[in-house]
Every structure is written in structure tokens, then in C-alpha cells.
Coordinates of C-alpha atoms and ligand atoms in Angstrom, one line a residue:
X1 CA 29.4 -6.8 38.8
X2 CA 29.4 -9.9 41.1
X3 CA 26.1 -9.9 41.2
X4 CA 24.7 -13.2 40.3
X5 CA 23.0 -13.5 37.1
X6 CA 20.4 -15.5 35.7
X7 CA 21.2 -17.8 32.5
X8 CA 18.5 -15.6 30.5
X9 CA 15.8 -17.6 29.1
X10 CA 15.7 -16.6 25.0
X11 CA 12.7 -15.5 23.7
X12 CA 11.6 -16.4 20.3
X13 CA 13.7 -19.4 20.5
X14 CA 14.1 -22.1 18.0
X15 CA 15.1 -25.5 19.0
X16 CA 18.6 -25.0 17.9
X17 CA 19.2 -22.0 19.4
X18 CA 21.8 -22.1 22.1
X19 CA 20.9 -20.3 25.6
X20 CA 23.8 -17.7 26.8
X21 CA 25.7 -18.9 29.9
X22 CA 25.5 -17.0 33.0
X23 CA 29.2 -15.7 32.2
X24 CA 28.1 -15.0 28.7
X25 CA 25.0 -12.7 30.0
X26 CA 26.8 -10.9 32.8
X27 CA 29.6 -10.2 30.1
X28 CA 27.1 -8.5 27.8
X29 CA 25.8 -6.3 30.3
X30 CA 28.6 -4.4 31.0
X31 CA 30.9 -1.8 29.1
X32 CA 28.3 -0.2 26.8
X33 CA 28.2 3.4 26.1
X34 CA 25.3 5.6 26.2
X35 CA 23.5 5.3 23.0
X36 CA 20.2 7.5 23.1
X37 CA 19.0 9.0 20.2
X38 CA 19.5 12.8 20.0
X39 CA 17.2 15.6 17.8
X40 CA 14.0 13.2 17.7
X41 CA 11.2 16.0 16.6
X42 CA 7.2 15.2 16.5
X43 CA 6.7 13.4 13.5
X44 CA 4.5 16.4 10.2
X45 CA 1.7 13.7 10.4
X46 CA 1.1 14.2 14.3
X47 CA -1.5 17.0 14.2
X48 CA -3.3 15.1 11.5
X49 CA -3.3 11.7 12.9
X50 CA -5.1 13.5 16.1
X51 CA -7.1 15.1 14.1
X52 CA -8.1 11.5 12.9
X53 CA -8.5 9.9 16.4
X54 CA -10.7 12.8 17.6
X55 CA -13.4 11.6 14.9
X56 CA -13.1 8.5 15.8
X57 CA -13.4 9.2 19.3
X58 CA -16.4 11.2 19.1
X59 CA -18.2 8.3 16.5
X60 CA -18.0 6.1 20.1
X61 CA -18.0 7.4 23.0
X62 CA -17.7 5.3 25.9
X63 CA -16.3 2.3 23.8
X64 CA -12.5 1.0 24.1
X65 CA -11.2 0.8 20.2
X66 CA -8.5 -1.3 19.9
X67 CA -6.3 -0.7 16.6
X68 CA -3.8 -3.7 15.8
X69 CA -0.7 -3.0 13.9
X70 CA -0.4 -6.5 13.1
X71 CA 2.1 -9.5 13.6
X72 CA 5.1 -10.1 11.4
X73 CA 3.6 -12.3 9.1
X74 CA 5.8 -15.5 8.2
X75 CA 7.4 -16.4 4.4
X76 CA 9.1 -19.7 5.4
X77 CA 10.0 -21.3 8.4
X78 CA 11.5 -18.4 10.8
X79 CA 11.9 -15.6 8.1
X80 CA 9.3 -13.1 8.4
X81 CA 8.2 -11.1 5.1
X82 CA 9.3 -7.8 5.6
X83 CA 6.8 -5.7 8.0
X84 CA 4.0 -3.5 7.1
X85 CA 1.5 -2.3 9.7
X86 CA -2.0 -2.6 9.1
X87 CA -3.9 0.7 6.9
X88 CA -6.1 1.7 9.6
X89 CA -3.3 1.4 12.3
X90 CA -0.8 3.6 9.8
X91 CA -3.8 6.3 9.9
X92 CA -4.6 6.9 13.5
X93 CA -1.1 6.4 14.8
X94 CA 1.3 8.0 11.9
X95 CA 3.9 5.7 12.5
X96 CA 6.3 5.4 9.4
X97 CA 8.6 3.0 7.2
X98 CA 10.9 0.6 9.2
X99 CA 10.0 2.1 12.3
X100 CA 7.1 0.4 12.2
X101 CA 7.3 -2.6 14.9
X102 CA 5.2 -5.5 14.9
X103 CA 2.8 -6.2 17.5
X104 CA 2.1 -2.6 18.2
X105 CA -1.6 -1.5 19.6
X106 CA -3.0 1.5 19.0
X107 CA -5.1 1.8 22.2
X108 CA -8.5 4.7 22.6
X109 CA -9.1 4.1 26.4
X110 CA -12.6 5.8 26.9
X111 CA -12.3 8.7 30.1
X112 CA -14.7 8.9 32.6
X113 CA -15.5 12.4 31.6
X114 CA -15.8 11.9 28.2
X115 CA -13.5 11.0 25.4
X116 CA -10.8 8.7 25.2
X117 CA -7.0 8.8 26.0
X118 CA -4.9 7.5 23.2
X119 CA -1.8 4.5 24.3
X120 CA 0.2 3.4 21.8
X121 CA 1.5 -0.4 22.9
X122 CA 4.8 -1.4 21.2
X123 CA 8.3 -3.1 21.4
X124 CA 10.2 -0.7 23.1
X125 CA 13.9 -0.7 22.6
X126 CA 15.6 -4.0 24.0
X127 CA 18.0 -1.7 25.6
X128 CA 21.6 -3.4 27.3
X129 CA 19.6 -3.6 30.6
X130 CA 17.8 -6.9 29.2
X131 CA 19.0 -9.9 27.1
X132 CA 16.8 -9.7 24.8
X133 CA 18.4 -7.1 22.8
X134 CA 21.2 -10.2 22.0
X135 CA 18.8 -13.0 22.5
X136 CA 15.8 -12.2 20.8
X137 CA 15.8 -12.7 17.0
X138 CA 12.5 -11.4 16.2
X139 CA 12.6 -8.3 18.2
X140 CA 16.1 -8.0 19.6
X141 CA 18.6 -4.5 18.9
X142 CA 21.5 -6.7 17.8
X143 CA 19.3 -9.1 15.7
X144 CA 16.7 -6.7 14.1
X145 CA 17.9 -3.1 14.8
X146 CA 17.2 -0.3 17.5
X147 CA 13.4 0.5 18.0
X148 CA 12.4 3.6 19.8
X149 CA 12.3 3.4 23.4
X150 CA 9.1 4.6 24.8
X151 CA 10.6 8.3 25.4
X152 CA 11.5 8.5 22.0
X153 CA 8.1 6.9 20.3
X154 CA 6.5 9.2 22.4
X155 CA 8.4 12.0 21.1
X156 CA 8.5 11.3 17.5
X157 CA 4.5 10.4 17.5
X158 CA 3.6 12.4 20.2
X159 CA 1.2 9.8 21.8
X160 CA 1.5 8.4 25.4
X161 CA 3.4 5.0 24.9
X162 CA 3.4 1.5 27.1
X163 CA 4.9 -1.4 26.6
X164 CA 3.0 -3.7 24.3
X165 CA 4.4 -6.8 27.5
X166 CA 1.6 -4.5 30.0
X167 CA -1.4 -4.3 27.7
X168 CA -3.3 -7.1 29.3
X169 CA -2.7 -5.1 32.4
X170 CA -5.1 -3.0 30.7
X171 CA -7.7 -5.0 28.9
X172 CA -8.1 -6.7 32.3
X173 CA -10.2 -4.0 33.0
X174 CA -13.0 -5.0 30.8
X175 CA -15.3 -2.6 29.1
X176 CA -16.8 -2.8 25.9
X177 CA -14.8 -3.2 23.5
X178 CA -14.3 -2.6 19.6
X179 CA -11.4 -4.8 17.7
X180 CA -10.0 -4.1 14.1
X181 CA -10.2 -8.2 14.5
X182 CA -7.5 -10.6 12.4
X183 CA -4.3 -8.8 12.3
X184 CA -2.9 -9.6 15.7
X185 CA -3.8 -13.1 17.4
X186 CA -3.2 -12.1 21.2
X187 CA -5.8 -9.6 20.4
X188 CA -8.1 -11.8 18.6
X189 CA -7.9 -14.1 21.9
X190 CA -8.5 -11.5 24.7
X191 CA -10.6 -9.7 23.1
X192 CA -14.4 -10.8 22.5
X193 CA -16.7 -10.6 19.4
X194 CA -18.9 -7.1 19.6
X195 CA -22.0 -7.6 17.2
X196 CA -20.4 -3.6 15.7
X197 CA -16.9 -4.9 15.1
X198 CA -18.1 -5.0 11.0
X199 CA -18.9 -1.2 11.8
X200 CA -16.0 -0.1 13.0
X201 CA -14.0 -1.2 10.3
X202 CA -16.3 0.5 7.9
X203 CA -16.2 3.5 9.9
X204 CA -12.9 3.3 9.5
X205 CA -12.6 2.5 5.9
X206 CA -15.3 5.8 4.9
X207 CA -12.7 8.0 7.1
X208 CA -10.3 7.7 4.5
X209 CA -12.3 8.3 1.7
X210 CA -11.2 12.2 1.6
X211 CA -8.0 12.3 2.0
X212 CA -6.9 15.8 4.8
X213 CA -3.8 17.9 3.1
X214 CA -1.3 15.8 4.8
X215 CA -2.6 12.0 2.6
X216 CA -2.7 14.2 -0.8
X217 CA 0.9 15.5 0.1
X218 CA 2.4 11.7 0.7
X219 CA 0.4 10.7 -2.8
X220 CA 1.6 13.4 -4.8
X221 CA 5.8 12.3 -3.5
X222 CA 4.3 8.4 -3.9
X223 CA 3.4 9.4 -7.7
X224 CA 6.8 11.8 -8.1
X225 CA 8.9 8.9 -6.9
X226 CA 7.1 6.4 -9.0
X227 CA 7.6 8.4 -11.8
X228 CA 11.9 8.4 -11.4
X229 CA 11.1 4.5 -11.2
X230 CA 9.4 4.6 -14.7
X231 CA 12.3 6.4 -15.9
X232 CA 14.9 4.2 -14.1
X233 CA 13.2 1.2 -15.7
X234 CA 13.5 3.2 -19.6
X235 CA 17.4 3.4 -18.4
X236 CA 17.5 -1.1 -18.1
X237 CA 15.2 -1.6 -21.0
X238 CA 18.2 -2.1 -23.1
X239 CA 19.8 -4.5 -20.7
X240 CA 16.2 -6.3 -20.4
X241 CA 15.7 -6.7 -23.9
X242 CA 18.9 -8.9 -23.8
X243 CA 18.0 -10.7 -21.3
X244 CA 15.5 -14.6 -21.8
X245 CA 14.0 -12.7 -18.3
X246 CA 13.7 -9.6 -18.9
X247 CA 10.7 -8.7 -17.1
X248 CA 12.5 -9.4 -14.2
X249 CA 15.2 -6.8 -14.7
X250 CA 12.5 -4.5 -15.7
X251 CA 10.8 -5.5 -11.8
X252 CA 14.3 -4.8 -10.1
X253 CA 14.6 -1.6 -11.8
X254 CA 12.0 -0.8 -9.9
X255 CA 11.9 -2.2 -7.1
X256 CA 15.2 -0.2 -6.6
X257 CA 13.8 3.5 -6.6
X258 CA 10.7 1.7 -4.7
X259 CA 12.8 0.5 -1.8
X260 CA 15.3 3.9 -2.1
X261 CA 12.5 6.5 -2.0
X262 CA 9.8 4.8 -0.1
X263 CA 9.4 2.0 2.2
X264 CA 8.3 -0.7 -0.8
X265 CA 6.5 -0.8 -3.7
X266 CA 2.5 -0.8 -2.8
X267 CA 1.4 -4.0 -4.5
X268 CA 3.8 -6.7 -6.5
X269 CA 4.7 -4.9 -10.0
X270 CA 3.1 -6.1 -13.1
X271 CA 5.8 -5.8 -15.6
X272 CA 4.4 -7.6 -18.7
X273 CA 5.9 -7.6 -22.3
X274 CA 4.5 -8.5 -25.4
X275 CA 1.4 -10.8 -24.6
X276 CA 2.1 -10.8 -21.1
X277 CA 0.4 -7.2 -21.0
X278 CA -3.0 -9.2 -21.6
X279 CA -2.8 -11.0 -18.1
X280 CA -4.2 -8.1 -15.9
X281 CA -2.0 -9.1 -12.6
X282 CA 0.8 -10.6 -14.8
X283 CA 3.3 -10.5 -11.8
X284 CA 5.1 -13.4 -12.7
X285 CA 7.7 -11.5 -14.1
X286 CA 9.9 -14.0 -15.8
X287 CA 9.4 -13.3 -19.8
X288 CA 11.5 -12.2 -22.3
X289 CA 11.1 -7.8 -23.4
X290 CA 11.2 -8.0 -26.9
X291 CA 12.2 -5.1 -29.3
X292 CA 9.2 -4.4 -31.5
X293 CA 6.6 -5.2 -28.1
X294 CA 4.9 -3.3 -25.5
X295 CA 6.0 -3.3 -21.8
X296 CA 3.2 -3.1 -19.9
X297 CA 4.7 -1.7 -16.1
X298 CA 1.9 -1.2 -13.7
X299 CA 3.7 -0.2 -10.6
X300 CA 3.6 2.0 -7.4
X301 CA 6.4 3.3 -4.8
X302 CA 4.9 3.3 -1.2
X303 CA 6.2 5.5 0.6
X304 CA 7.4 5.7 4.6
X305 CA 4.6 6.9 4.8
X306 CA 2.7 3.7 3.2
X307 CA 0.7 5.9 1.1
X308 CA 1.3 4.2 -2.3
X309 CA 1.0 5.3 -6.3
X310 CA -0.7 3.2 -8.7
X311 CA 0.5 4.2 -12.2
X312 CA 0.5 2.3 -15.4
X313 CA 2.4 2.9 -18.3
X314 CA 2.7 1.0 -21.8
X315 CA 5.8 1.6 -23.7
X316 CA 7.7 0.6 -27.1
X317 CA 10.3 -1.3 -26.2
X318 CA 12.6 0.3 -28.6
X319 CA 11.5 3.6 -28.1
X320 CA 8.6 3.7 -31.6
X321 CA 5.2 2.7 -31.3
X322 CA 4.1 0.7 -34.7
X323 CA 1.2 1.5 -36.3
X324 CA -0.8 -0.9 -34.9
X325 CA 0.1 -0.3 -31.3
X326 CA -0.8 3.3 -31.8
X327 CA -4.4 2.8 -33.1
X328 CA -5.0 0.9 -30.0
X329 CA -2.7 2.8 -27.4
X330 CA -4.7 6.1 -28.8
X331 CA -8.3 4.5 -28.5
X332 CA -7.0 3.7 -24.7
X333 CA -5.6 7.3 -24.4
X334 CA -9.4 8.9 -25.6
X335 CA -11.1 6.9 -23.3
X336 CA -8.7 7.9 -20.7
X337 CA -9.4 11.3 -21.7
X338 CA -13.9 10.6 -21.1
X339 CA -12.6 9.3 -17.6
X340 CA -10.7 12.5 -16.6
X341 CA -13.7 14.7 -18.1
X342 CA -15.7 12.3 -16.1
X343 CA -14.6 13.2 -12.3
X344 CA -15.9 15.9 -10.5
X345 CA -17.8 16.5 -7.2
X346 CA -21.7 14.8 -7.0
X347 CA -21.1 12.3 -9.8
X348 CA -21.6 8.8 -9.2
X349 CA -18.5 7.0 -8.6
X350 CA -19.5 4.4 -11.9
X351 CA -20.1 7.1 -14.2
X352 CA -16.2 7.5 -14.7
X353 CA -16.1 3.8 -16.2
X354 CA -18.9 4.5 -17.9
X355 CA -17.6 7.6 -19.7
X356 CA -14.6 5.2 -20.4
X357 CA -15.8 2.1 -21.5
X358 CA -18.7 4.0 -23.7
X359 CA -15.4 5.4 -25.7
X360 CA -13.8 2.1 -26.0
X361 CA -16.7 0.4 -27.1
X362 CA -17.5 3.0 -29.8
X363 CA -13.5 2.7 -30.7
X364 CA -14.1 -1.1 -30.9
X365 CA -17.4 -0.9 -33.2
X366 CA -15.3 1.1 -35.3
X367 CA -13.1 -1.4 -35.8
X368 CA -15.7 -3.7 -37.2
X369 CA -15.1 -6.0 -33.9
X370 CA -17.6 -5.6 -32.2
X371 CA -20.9 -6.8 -33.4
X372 CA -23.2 -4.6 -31.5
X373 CA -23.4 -1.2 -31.5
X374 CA -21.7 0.6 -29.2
X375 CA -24.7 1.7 -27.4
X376 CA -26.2 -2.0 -27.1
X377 CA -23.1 -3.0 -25.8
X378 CA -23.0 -0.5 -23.3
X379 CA -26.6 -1.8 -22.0
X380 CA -25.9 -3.7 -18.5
X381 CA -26.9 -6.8 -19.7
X382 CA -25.1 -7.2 -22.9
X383 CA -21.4 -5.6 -22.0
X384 CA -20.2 -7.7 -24.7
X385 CA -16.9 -5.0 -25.4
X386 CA -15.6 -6.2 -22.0
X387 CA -14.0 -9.4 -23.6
X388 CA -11.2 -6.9 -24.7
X389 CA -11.7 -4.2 -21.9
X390 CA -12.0 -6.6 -18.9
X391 CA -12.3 -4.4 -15.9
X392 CA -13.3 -1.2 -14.1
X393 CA -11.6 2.1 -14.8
X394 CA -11.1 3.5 -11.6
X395 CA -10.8 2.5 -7.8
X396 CA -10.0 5.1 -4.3
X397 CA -6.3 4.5 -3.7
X398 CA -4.2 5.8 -0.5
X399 CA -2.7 3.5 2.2
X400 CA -4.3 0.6 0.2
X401 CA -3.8 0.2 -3.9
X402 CA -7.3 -0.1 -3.5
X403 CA -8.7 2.0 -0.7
X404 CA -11.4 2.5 1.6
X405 CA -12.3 -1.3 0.7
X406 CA -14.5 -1.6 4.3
X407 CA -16.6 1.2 3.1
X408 CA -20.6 0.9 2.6
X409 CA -21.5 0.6 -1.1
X410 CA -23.5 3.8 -1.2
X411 CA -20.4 5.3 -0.3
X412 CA -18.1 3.3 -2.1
X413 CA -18.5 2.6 -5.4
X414 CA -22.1 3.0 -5.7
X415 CA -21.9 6.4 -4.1
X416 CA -21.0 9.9 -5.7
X417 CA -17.5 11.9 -6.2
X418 CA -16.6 14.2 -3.3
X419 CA -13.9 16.4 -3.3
X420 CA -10.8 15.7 -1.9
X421 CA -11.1 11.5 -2.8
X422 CA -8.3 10.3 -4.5
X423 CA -9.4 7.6 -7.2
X424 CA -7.7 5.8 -10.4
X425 CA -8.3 6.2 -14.3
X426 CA -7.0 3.2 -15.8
X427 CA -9.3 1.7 -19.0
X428 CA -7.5 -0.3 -20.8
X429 CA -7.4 -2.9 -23.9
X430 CA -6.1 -6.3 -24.3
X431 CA -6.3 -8.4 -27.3
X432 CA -5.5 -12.1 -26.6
X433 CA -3.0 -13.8 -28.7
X434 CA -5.4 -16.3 -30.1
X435 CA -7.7 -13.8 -30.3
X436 CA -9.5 -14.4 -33.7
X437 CA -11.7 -11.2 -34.1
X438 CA -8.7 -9.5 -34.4
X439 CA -6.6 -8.9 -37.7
X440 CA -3.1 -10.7 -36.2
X441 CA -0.9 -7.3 -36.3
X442 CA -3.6 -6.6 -33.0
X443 CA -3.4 -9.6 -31.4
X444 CA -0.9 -9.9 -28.3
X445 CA -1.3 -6.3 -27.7
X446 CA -2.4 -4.9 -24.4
X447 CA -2.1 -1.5 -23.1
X448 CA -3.5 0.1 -20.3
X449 CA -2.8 3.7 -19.0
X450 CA -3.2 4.3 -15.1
X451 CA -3.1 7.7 -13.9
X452 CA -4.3 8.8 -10.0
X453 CA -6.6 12.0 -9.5
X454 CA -7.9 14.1 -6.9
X455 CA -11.4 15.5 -7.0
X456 CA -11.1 18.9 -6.9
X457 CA -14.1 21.8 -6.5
X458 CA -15.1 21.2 -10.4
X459 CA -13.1 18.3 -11.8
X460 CA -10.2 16.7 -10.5
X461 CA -6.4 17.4 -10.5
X462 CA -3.9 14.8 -12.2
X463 CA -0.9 14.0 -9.1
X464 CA 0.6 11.9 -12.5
X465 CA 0.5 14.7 -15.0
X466 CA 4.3 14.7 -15.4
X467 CA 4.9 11.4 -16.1
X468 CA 4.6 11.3 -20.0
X469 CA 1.0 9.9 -21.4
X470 CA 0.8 10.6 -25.0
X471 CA 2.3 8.3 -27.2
X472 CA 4.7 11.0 -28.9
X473 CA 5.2 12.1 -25.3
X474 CA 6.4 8.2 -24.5
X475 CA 8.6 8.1 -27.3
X476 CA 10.1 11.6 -26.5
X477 CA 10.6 10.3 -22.7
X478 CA 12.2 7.2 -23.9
X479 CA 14.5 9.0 -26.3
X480 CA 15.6 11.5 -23.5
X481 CA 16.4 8.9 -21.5
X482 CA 18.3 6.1 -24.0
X483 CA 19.4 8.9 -26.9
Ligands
LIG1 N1 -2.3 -2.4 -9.8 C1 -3.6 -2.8 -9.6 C2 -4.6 -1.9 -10.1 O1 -4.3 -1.2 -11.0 O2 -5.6 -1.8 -9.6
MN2 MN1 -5.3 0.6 -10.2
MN3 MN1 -2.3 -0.4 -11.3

């Protein structure tokens, strides 16, 4: 106790901040109980995530891979947005929800005899042997919660931990060396350009694009939960659609079951009434829900384990489709339809927006609106339909809305199905306002209906199959909920 101690220098300090005084500090060392935590288990995602690094460790032999989690990435000033590791860090080291801790390296140290030892690098917990865990505001106990000491990270994510404070100790030893490069700057710094960094992070990126048992279970509770935050949001559409900002209430609605089930939501919800619907990322949020209109919600709950859901839905306001909204909303729903039919194993990737847009643009020369036939318009060069169907039908989706992003064309979008990807269906129609090729009971209308699949043997599997999808479906859901 008499000890002398040191007047603790404060890490992460701002100008203002006032340092401790040596009383203060020897004060706060003293008269703390015991506080580990008891009945940590290994983490369901440990065998998988090994699984994971073994591929990666056999793709490069020889070759350090260095796996940021990322730094805390600043909103204003000193407040941090709230953390969310990088995708490629979530996959090889299974670390979940708001144990995540910023700053963390995934380490594969190659072995002289072949392979490569995993170290996870992180924040350990600033435990009442330090002063940072009073002192330190970005990564202090009493100022951002308890991490996991290395013990218990070890425990939980069965890897071999180290301080993230030693790992220059480590990269001292230089050998060459692979970066997932711009998510963590001390990385960045120490570590030097390799000519196959691009490669990595497309190795990377294609490693995801079949999803193992473990990713299609987190997707399936990502689209369950996702589907009680559609239904929470039915609950406040009567309290929206009193409201000047009703979009808004619409977004907390959500954002609730997002943040209660899961970690976040996996992208900023588009929750876009009336005309709003015909802005594809309308995520402004701040219009009026008016009975009569659509609410367009396109919305996903992330979940701990950052595998997110990307659903759309379009719904009557007061619970009836008009006319009008029907014809359209049904055209969307056929198409939809071609795009399920669409998805099996060895077809290319585009043919599922083909399938889709080929029905909307026969739906739209119907209509007398489009002044091609629905085949010229389908020709590459003409695509004149898009003016109301504006984008792609489908994308891969798993730790990123949209997935596997690094991967090479011909196995990305210009590639074939396989089973076991995990892609959207999500045509849709939007009619300007001042759209004049449309009678004016059309115009303001957009719809769009988002569903996620799995490719299975000989088709694919719906994970969104419960969440209603037919318009008299809709209208019974909304009833059930509002009476
Ligand atoms: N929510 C973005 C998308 O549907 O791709
Ligand atoms: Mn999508
Ligand atoms: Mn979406």
C-alpha cells in the first residue's frame, strides 16, 4: 500500500481531460473484489471458423496473413460510431456482437513445418491492476465496459490470444507478408505493400460465396428476426401515419427489434412512403406515411453474429391495396416468381435478372408503356424497360448486404449458381411522380419485393418464406396484427 505510485499517464486523452493524482491512482487500486467471469464455453462457430483458417492456410503456405478487425471509426469529434469488425475478420475469427473490440488482429503465423499458427491480437480486459480501466475512454472497463481478458477470449473463441500492445513484437520478425490493407492504420504502416495483397482479399471474398451449415443457420435467425421487425413496424403504422415524420417512426420500429435480436440492423433502413418508395436508397427517413400509400421498408436485422437479412416489403398503409397498387404489386410479385424459378445450381448468376426483368418488361408492354416489344427491350443494347425497373434483381448477401464483393467476376456475377450461395430476388417497379407515360393513378407508386434464397441441389430454398408476400397475404398480416 505505501508503495509509491506513479501519476498514471491517460491514454486516449483529450486536452481537457484531467490526469488522476498519485493519491487518486493508489486509491483506485485497492479494495476491488474478484470479478472473473464464470461458465465462458467455446463459442458454436469455433469448429467452423477453423475450418475456415485451415483453407486459408493451405491457399499460402509460408506467408504471414494478417486479418484487421478494424479501428473504431469516428462520427464527430471523440464519439466513435458504434463498432463493427471488418467481414473477413468476423469470418476467420468468429468473434460476435459487442464483444467485438476494436483494434483486434487476426494473426496466421506461418510454422517452420508447415502451416500456420493462428494469434488473435486484442484489447484485453483493463483489469484493476492498470489505470487504464478508469483512465482510458476509448478502451477503458469503467468507460466502455469489460472485454475478455485473454483467458477468457481464448476460451470463448478457442484461439491462442496476445495482447494487441505486443504485436509489433511479432511483426519485427519480418517475413512475407499478406495485409487485408485499410481497416487498421498501425497495420497499414508496419506493414508493406505485397504485389498479391488484391488476391488475398479476393481469396477471401470467393471463400464466402458458399455459405458452411453454420452462415445459413445465422441467415435463416437474421431473416426470422427481421421478419418480427416487419411485424413490429405493421404494430406503429397507426402511430406513423399520424405523424408529419412518419418514416421515422416506421425506422425506429425497427431499429428496435434490430438492436434487441441482433447486434444492428445490416445497412441504414429504407423506409419510404408514398413517392419516397421511387428513391431506391431513400434512407432519409423524414416523410410523412399516408393512409391510401405504399410503405416501402427495405430492411435487415444483423445479427451478433453480423450475418444480416436483406428483406423488402411494400405495404398498404391502411391495411387495402387499391386497384392500382395491385396491378403493379402483382406484375412485381410474377416476376419475383421467374426469379425464384430462375435459381438453381450451374445457372449463370445474370440469368435470374433476366428471368425477372423479361417478366416485367412483357408486364410493362402490356400496359401500353412501353414502346418496344418486350423482347427488343430485353436486347442488351436497348433495355429501355429499366427507366421503371432500375436495377438488378439479385446480389450474394451474408456478413455484407452485398457479399463476396472482392470476388473475380467469373465467379461473381458473371459466374454460375452453386449450391449452398445465398443470393437476393428483389425486382422491382417504380413509377416517378412526374412520370408522364403513366396514367396518374400509377404514378408515385414503387414497390419492390426482396426475398433471400439458398441454392439448393435443384432450385433454391426461400429462408423468407414466412414473412407474407402475396398481396392478400399482406393485407391478412396487416389485419392480424392492427384488427
Ligand atoms: N438494401 C439494399 C439492397 O437491397 O440491395
Ligand atoms: Mn438487396
Ligand atoms: Mn434490400
Amino acid at each position: 500500500m505505501n508503495e509509491k505510485v506513479e501519476v498514471p499517464v491517460i491514454k486516449n486523452a483529450r486536452p481537457y481531460d484531467v490526469a488522476p493524482t498519485a493519491r487518486y491512482a493508489e486509491f483506485m487500486r485497492t479494495g476491488w473484489a474478484p470479478s472473473d467471469l464464470e461458465g465462458l464455453h467455446p463459442l458454436d462457430v469455433v469448429t467452423y471458423a477453423f475450418t475456415r483458417r485451415q483453407v486459408l492456410s493451405d491457399a499460402y503456405p509460408n506467408i504471414r496473413l494478417v486479418i484487421p478487425s478494424g479501428n473504431y471509426k469516428t462520427r464527430s469529434n471523440d464519439t466513435e460510431y458504434l463498432y463493427r469488425p471488418h467481414s473477413a475478420f468476423a469470418f476467420y475469427s468468429g468473434v460476435q456482437g459487442s464483444d467485438a473490440v476494436p483494434d483486434s488482429v487476426l494473426v496466421m503465423e506461418p510454422k517452420a513445418e508447415g502451416g500456420h499458427d493462428a494469434y488473435l491480437y486484442l484489447h484485453p480486459r483493463s483489469t484493476r491492476e492498470t489505470h487504464a480501466f478508469y483512465t482510458d475512454r476509448k478502451y477503458g472497463e469503467l468507460w466502455v465496459g469489460r472485454h475478455f481478458t485473454l483467458e477468457e477470449a481464448a476460451t470463448v473463441y478457442q484461439i491462442e490470444t496476445r495482447n494487441v500492445d505486443d504485436i509489433e513484437n511479432l511483426l519485427r520478425f519480418s517475413k512475407e507478408t499478406l495485409l487485408i490493407r485499410g481497416e487498421d492504420t498501425l497495420m497499414d504502416k508496419l506493414i508493406s505493400v505485397h504485389a498479391r495483397e488484391a488476391e488475398f482479399q479476393t481469396f477471401a471474398s470467393e471463400q464466402r460465396l458458399i455459405k458452411d451449415e453454420y452462415e445459413v443457420g445465422q441467415l435463416q435467425a437474421a431473416v426470422d428476426a427481421t421478419g418480427r421487425g416487419f411485424s413490429d413496424v405493421i404494430a406503429a403504422l397507426p402511430a406513423a401515419a399520424d405523424h408529419p415524420r412518419g418514416e421515422r417512426i416506421v425506422e425506429g420500429a425497427f431499429y428496435g427489434r434490430a438492436r434487441l435480436e441482433g447486434n444492428d440492423v445490416g445497412y441504414t433502413t429504407i423506409a419510404a412512403a408514398g413517392s419516397h418508395a421511387c428513391v431506391l436508397h431513400w434512407i432519409r427517413n423524414d416523410g410523412a406515411v399516408r393512409n391510401g400509400e405504399l410503405l416501402l421498408l427495405d430492411a435487415g436485422v444483423e445479427m451478433d453474429s453480423f450475418y444480416t437479412a436483406d428483406i423488402t416489403r411494400t405495404l398498404p398503409i391502411n391495411g387495402k391495396f387499391t386497384p392500382a397498387q395491385r396491378a403493379l404489386y402483382m406484375l412485381v410479385y410474377e416476376a419475383q416468381l421467374a426469379g425464384f424459378a430462375a435459381v438453381k445450381p450451374g445457372v449463370p448468376f445474370l440469368d435470374v435478372n433476366r428471368a425477372a426483368q423479361r417478366v416485367l418488361a412483357q408486364g410493362l408492354a402490356d400496359m401500353g408503356v412501353l414502346t418496344v416489344s418486350a423482347e427488343e427491350s430485353m436486347q442488351p443494347d436497348v433495355g429501355l424497360h429499366r427507366r421503371w425497373t432500375l436495377h438488378g434483381v439479385s446480389h450474394h448477401l451474408g456478413l455484407d448486404v452485398h457479399d463476396c464483393d472482392k470476388a473475380r467476376e467469373e465467379n461473381f456475377r458473371g459466374g454460375v449458381l452453386r449450391e449452398g450461395m445465398v443470393i437476393t430476388v428483389e425486382p422491382g417497379l417504380y413509377i416517378q411522380p412526374d412520370d408522364e407515360l403513366f396514367a396518374p393513378e400509377y404514378r408515385g407508386i414503387g414497390i419492390r419485393i426482396e426475398d433471400d434464397v439458398i441454392v439448393t441441389a435443384d432450385g433454391c430454398r426461400n429462408l423468407s418464406e414466412d414473412i407474407p408476400r402475396h398481396p392478400d397475404a399482406i393485407e391478412a398480416w396487416i389485419a392480424s396484427i392492427l384488427g
